[in-house]
Amino acid sequence: MVWPIRQKASWMAAVSTLGPGLRNTHLGVHKHSSRSNQRNLAQAEETHLGLLHEIKHPVVRPEALSDVSKAKNGLNFGEMKDRFLSFKKQKFLRESEHFQNLAQVQDPKFMVIACADSRVCPSNILGFQPGEAFMIRNVANLVPPFENGASETNAALEFAVNTLEVENIFVIGHSSCAGIETLMTMQDDGDSSSFTHRWVVNAKVAKLRTKAAAPHLSFDQQCRYCEKESINRSLLNLLAYPWIADKVRKKLLSVHGGYYDFLNCAFDKWTLDVNGSNNTLGGKHYLVKDRELWL
């Protein structure tokens, strides 16, 4: 079945994003910037940059690396079989009625877009149970711009929003993202023959803003900055999809961002405040609300 996409709604001609480490962060850009707006933007970015300096990276013990190596070498199909049978005994059979209902229909409230990184499984980190989240994972947890056309990511979005009628879209990024690191090291648009380069270039605007806002930071700190910048870029890309924008305006759908720091096991969550937006100098002005840091 094909779900038609209506003509693209008229949205922001240009968008500027800030990192999610800010309360009431401006996610939109004004078509015409006043000196006051530019000064506020600079102050907000300074605060965001300051947060990067406070990130603590724990020392990794050699024995911990050994444990990781053992875990990596120990997984095989025999272990998978044991895990499956354990799931069947401890979960499936004990909740048979629930799983029988799931076999008939799914009614998830969340659509999750997360990274394909093997270390950051949302179901493991956030405890999603079968039937709770319609999920897609791609390199660097990106939502491509609407004008780029069809992809597996926006096909899943279309199904989740229009057919499953999810109530929340949750874009989750993470620390030490290899996809963002690849983006930051690429020259211009990268190698056109590389599938990875052609995909991560969807976050090119986040890279350009990072380079402009944080030229004095180290490469690793710039990557951390861009990881969050890219999440906000994806949130704004969501609003360019007419069927998403329509439901957001009608308060039938909310758009959220999340950032998992797996070095310190901390999770930063925030919501795009579309209803709290206002028109400033003819441009759309978006805010972040309900920011929480889970430690």
CSV table of C-alpha atoms in Angstrom, one decimal:
chain,number,residue,atom,x,y,z
A,1,MET,CA,0.0,0.0,0.0
A,2,VAL,CA,1.3,3.5,-0.9
A,3,TRP,CA,0.5,6.5,1.3
A,4,PRO,CA,0.5,9.7,-0.9
A,5,ILE,CA,2.5,12.6,0.3
A,6,ARG,CA,0.8,15.9,0.0
A,7,GLN,CA,2.4,18.9,-1.4
A,8,LYS,CA,5.2,20.2,0.9
A,9,ALA,CA,3.9,22.8,3.3
A,10,SER,CA,5.6,26.2,3.4
A,11,TRP,CA,8.0,26.2,6.2
A,12,MET,CA,11.3,27.7,7.2
A,13,ALA,CA,13.5,28.9,4.3
A,14,ALA,CA,16.6,28.6,6.5
A,15,VAL,CA,17.0,27.1,9.9
A,16,SER,CA,19.5,27.5,12.7
A,17,THR,CA,19.9,25.0,15.6
A,18,LEU,CA,21.6,25.1,18.9
A,19,GLY,CA,22.6,22.2,21.2
A,20,PRO,CA,20.1,20.6,23.5
A,21,GLY,CA,22.1,21.4,26.5
A,22,LEU,CA,20.2,24.7,26.7
A,23,ARG,CA,16.9,25.4,28.4
A,24,ASN,CA,14.5,27.2,26.1
A,25,THR,CA,17.0,27.0,23.2
A,26,HIS,CA,16.1,28.7,20.0
A,27,LEU,CA,15.9,26.1,17.3
A,28,GLY,CA,14.6,28.3,14.4
A,29,VAL,CA,16.4,31.1,12.6
A,30,HIS,CA,15.0,34.5,11.8
A,31,LYS,CA,15.0,35.6,8.2
A,32,HIS,CA,16.3,39.0,9.4
A,33,SER,CA,18.5,39.1,12.5
A,34,SER,CA,18.7,42.1,14.7
A,35,ARG,CA,21.8,42.9,16.7
A,36,SER,CA,19.9,41.8,19.9
A,37,ASN,CA,19.1,38.4,18.3
A,38,GLN,CA,22.6,37.9,17.2
A,39,ARG,CA,23.9,38.8,20.7
A,40,ASN,CA,21.4,36.3,22.3
A,41,LEU,CA,22.5,33.6,19.8
A,42,ALA,CA,26.1,34.2,20.7
A,43,GLN,CA,25.4,34.0,24.4
A,44,ALA,CA,23.4,30.8,24.0
A,45,GLU,CA,26.1,29.1,22.0
A,46,GLU,CA,28.7,30.2,24.5
A,47,THR,CA,26.7,28.4,27.2
A,48,HIS,CA,26.4,25.3,25.0
A,49,LEU,CA,30.1,25.3,24.3
A,50,GLY,CA,30.8,25.7,28.0
A,51,LEU,CA,28.9,22.5,28.7
A,52,LEU,CA,31.3,20.6,26.4
A,53,HIS,CA,34.2,21.5,28.7
A,54,GLU,CA,32.4,20.0,31.7
A,55,ILE,CA,32.0,16.6,30.1
A,56,LYS,CA,34.0,14.1,32.2
A,57,HIS,CA,35.5,11.1,30.5
A,58,PRO,CA,36.3,8.3,32.9
A,59,VAL,CA,39.5,6.4,32.8
A,60,VAL,CA,39.0,3.0,31.2
A,61,ARG,CA,40.7,0.2,33.2
A,62,PRO,CA,42.7,-2.4,31.2
A,63,GLU,CA,40.7,-5.1,32.9
A,64,ALA,CA,37.5,-3.5,31.6
A,65,LEU,CA,38.9,-3.7,28.1
A,66,SER,CA,39.6,-7.3,28.7
A,67,ASP,CA,36.0,-7.8,29.7
A,68,VAL,CA,34.8,-6.2,26.6
A,69,SER,CA,37.0,-8.4,24.5
A,70,LYS,CA,35.7,-11.5,26.2
A,71,ALA,CA,32.1,-10.4,25.7
A,72,LYS,CA,32.8,-9.7,22.0
A,73,ASN,CA,34.4,-13.1,21.4
A,74,GLY,CA,31.9,-15.0,23.5
A,75,LEU,CA,28.7,-14.2,21.5
A,76,ASN,CA,27.7,-17.0,19.1
A,77,PHE,CA,24.6,-18.7,17.9
A,78,GLY,CA,24.6,-21.1,20.8
A,79,GLU,CA,24.4,-18.1,23.2
A,80,MET,CA,21.7,-16.5,21.1
A,81,LYS,CA,19.7,-19.8,21.3
A,82,ASP,CA,20.0,-19.8,25.1
A,83,ARG,CA,18.9,-16.1,25.2
A,84,PHE,CA,15.9,-16.8,23.0
A,85,LEU,CA,14.8,-19.8,25.0
A,86,SER,CA,15.2,-17.8,28.2
A,87,PHE,CA,13.0,-15.0,26.7
A,88,LYS,CA,10.4,-17.6,25.7
A,89,LYS,CA,10.3,-19.1,29.2
A,90,GLN,CA,10.7,-16.0,31.3
A,91,LYS,CA,8.7,-13.5,29.2
A,92,PHE,CA,6.7,-14.9,26.3
A,93,LEU,CA,5.0,-17.8,28.1
A,94,ARG,CA,4.4,-15.8,31.3
A,95,GLU,CA,2.7,-13.0,29.2
A,96,SER,CA,1.1,-15.1,26.5
A,97,GLU,CA,-2.1,-13.1,26.4
A,98,HIS,CA,-0.1,-9.9,25.8
A,99,PHE,CA,1.9,-11.5,23.0
A,100,GLN,CA,-1.2,-13.0,21.4
A,101,ASN,CA,-2.7,-9.5,21.2
A,102,LEU,CA,0.5,-8.2,19.7
A,103,ALA,CA,0.3,-10.9,17.0
A,104,GLN,CA,-3.0,-9.4,15.9
A,105,VAL,CA,-2.2,-5.6,16.0
A,106,GLN,CA,0.5,-3.1,17.0
A,107,ASP,CA,-0.4,0.2,18.6
A,108,PRO,CA,2.9,1.9,19.7
A,109,LYS,CA,2.9,5.4,21.1
A,110,PHE,CA,6.5,6.1,20.1
A,111,MET,CA,8.4,6.2,16.8
A,112,VAL,CA,12.1,6.0,17.6
A,113,ILE,CA,14.9,7.0,15.3
A,114,ALA,CA,18.2,5.9,16.7
A,115,CYS,CA,21.8,5.1,15.6
A,116,ALA,CA,22.7,1.7,14.2
A,117,ASP,CA,25.7,1.7,16.6
A,118,SER,CA,25.8,-1.7,18.4
A,119,ARG,CA,26.5,-0.1,21.8
A,120,VAL,CA,23.4,2.0,22.0
A,121,CYS,CA,20.3,-0.2,21.6
A,122,PRO,CA,17.3,1.9,22.7
A,123,SER,CA,15.4,-1.1,23.9
A,124,ASN,CA,18.2,-2.0,26.2
A,125,ILE,CA,18.9,1.5,27.4
A,126,LEU,CA,15.4,2.8,27.8
A,127,GLY,CA,13.6,-0.5,28.4
A,128,PHE,CA,11.2,-0.5,25.4
A,129,GLN,CA,9.1,-3.6,25.5
A,130,PRO,CA,7.6,-5.4,22.4
A,131,GLY,CA,4.8,-3.3,21.0
A,132,GLU,CA,5.9,0.0,22.7
A,133,ALA,CA,8.1,1.6,20.0
A,134,PHE,CA,8.1,1.5,16.2
A,135,MET,CA,11.8,1.8,15.6
A,136,ILE,CA,14.3,2.5,12.8
A,137,ARG,CA,18.0,2.7,13.2
A,138,ASN,CA,20.4,4.2,10.7
A,139,VAL,CA,23.9,5.6,10.7
A,140,ALA,CA,24.0,8.7,13.0
A,141,ASN,CA,20.3,8.7,13.7
A,142,LEU,CA,19.5,11.1,10.8
A,143,VAL,CA,16.2,12.3,9.4
A,144,PRO,CA,16.9,13.4,5.8
A,145,PRO,CA,15.4,16.6,4.5
A,146,PHE,CA,11.9,16.2,2.9
A,147,GLU,CA,13.1,17.5,-0.5
A,148,ASN,CA,15.7,14.6,-0.7
A,149,GLY,CA,12.9,12.2,-1.6
A,150,ALA,CA,12.2,8.7,-0.5
A,151,SER,CA,14.4,6.7,1.9
A,152,GLU,CA,13.9,3.8,4.3
A,153,THR,CA,13.8,6.3,7.1
A,154,ASN,CA,11.0,8.6,5.9
A,155,ALA,CA,9.1,5.6,4.6
A,156,ALA,CA,9.1,4.3,8.2
A,157,LEU,CA,8.1,7.7,9.4
A,158,GLU,CA,5.2,7.9,7.0
A,159,PHE,CA,3.9,4.5,8.1
A,160,ALA,CA,4.3,5.3,11.8
A,161,VAL,CA,2.6,8.7,11.6
A,162,ASN,CA,-0.1,8.0,9.1
A,163,THR,CA,-1.0,4.4,9.7
A,164,LEU,CA,0.1,3.6,13.3
A,165,GLU,CA,-0.7,7.1,14.4
A,166,VAL,CA,2.1,7.3,16.9
A,167,GLU,CA,2.0,10.2,19.4
A,168,ASN,CA,5.7,10.8,19.8
A,169,ILE,CA,8.7,10.9,17.5
A,170,PHE,CA,11.9,10.4,19.5
A,171,VAL,CA,15.3,11.1,17.7
A,172,ILE,CA,18.1,9.6,19.9
A,173,GLY,CA,21.8,10.4,19.3
A,174,HIS,CA,24.8,9.3,21.4
A,175,SER,CA,28.4,10.1,22.3
A,176,SER,CA,31.3,8.9,20.2
A,177,CYS,CA,29.2,8.5,17.1
A,178,ALA,CA,31.3,7.2,14.2
A,179,GLY,CA,28.8,8.6,11.7
A,180,ILE,CA,29.2,12.1,13.0
A,181,GLU,CA,33.0,11.7,13.1
A,182,THR,CA,32.9,10.6,9.5
A,183,LEU,CA,30.9,13.7,8.6
A,184,MET,CA,33.3,16.0,10.5
A,185,THR,CA,36.4,14.6,8.6
A,186,MET,CA,34.8,14.6,5.2
A,187,GLN,CA,36.0,17.1,2.6
A,188,ASP,CA,33.0,19.1,1.2
A,189,ASP,CA,30.4,16.5,0.2
A,190,GLY,CA,32.7,13.6,0.6
A,191,ASP,CA,33.3,10.6,-1.7
A,192,SER,CA,30.2,10.3,-3.9
A,193,SER,CA,31.0,6.6,-4.4
A,194,SER,CA,30.8,6.0,-0.6
A,195,PHE,CA,27.3,5.1,0.7
A,196,THR,CA,28.3,6.3,4.1
A,197,HIS,CA,29.4,9.7,2.9
A,198,ARG,CA,26.3,10.1,0.8
A,199,TRP,CA,24.2,9.4,3.8
A,200,VAL,CA,25.9,11.4,6.5
A,201,VAL,CA,26.0,14.5,4.3
A,202,ASN,CA,22.3,14.8,5.3
A,203,ALA,CA,23.7,16.4,8.4
A,204,LYS,CA,26.0,18.8,6.6
A,205,VAL,CA,24.2,21.9,8.0
A,206,ALA,CA,25.0,20.6,11.6
A,207,LYS,CA,28.6,20.3,10.6
A,208,LEU,CA,28.8,23.8,9.2
A,209,ARG,CA,27.2,25.3,12.3
A,210,THR,CA,29.6,23.4,14.5
A,211,LYS,CA,32.6,24.7,12.6
A,212,ALA,CA,31.2,28.2,12.8
A,213,ALA,CA,30.3,28.1,16.5
A,214,ALA,CA,33.2,26.0,17.9
A,215,PRO,CA,36.3,26.6,15.8
A,216,HIS,CA,38.5,26.8,19.0
A,217,LEU,CA,37.4,23.4,20.4
A,218,SER,CA,39.4,20.2,19.8
A,219,PHE,CA,38.2,17.8,17.2
A,220,ASP,CA,36.7,15.5,19.8
A,221,GLN,CA,34.7,18.4,21.4
A,222,GLN,CA,33.5,19.5,18.0
A,223,CYS,CA,32.2,16.0,17.3
A,224,ARG,CA,30.3,16.1,20.7
A,225,TYR,CA,28.9,19.5,19.7
A,226,CYS,CA,27.9,18.2,16.2
A,227,GLU,CA,26.2,15.1,17.7
A,228,LYS,CA,23.7,17.3,19.5
A,229,GLU,CA,23.5,19.8,16.7
A,230,SER,CA,22.6,17.0,14.3
A,231,ILE,CA,19.7,15.8,16.5
A,232,ASN,CA,18.2,19.3,16.5
A,233,ARG,CA,18.7,19.4,12.7
A,234,SER,CA,16.7,16.2,12.4
A,235,LEU,CA,13.9,17.5,14.6
A,236,LEU,CA,13.6,20.5,12.3
A,237,ASN,CA,13.7,18.3,9.2
A,238,LEU,CA,10.7,16.4,10.6
A,239,LEU,CA,8.7,19.6,10.6
A,240,ALA,CA,9.2,19.9,6.8
A,241,TYR,CA,7.2,16.8,6.2
A,242,PRO,CA,3.6,18.1,5.7
A,243,TRP,CA,1.8,15.2,7.4
A,244,ILE,CA,4.1,15.5,10.4
A,245,ALA,CA,3.8,19.3,10.6
A,246,ASP,CA,0.0,19.0,10.4
A,247,LYS,CA,-0.3,16.6,13.3
A,248,VAL,CA,2.2,18.6,15.4
A,249,ARG,CA,0.1,21.8,14.9
A,250,LYS,CA,-3.0,19.9,15.9
A,251,LYS,CA,-1.3,18.6,19.0
A,252,LEU,CA,-1.7,15.0,17.9
A,253,LEU,CA,2.0,14.5,17.7
A,254,SER,CA,5.1,15.6,19.7
A,255,VAL,CA,8.7,15.7,18.6
A,256,HIS,CA,11.5,14.9,21.0
A,257,GLY,CA,15.3,14.7,21.1
A,258,GLY,CA,17.5,12.6,23.2
A,259,TYR,CA,21.3,12.2,23.7
A,260,TYR,CA,22.9,9.1,25.4
A,261,ASP,CA,26.4,9.6,26.8
A,262,PHE,CA,27.4,6.0,27.3
A,263,LEU,CA,30.8,6.9,28.8
A,264,ASN,CA,29.0,8.4,31.8
A,265,CYS,CA,25.7,6.6,31.4
A,266,ALA,CA,23.7,9.9,31.3
A,267,PHE,CA,20.7,10.7,29.1
A,268,ASP,CA,19.6,14.2,28.0
A,269,LYS,CA,16.0,14.4,26.9
A,270,TRP,CA,14.1,17.5,25.5
A,271,THR,CA,10.9,18.3,23.5
A,272,LEU,CA,10.5,20.7,20.6
A,273,ASP,CA,8.1,23.4,21.8
A,274,VAL,CA,6.2,24.3,18.6
A,275,ASN,CA,3.2,25.7,20.5
A,276,GLY,CA,5.5,28.0,22.5
A,277,SER,CA,6.9,29.4,19.3
A,278,ASN,CA,6.2,33.0,18.1
A,279,ASN,CA,6.8,35.0,15.0
A,280,THR,CA,9.8,37.3,15.2
A,281,LEU,CA,10.6,39.6,12.3
A,282,GLY,CA,8.7,37.3,10.0
A,283,GLY,CA,10.6,34.2,10.9
A,284,LYS,CA,9.5,31.1,12.9
A,285,HIS,CA,11.0,30.9,16.3
A,286,TYR,CA,11.1,27.5,18.0
A,287,LEU,CA,11.9,26.7,21.6
A,288,VAL,CA,12.9,23.6,23.6
A,289,LYS,CA,10.8,22.6,26.6
A,290,ASP,CA,10.7,19.8,29.2
A,291,ARG,CA,14.4,19.3,29.2
A,292,GLU,CA,15.6,16.6,31.7
A,293,LEU,CA,19.0,15.1,32.4
A,294,TRP,CA,18.8,11.6,33.6
A,295,LEU,CA,21.8,10.6,35.7
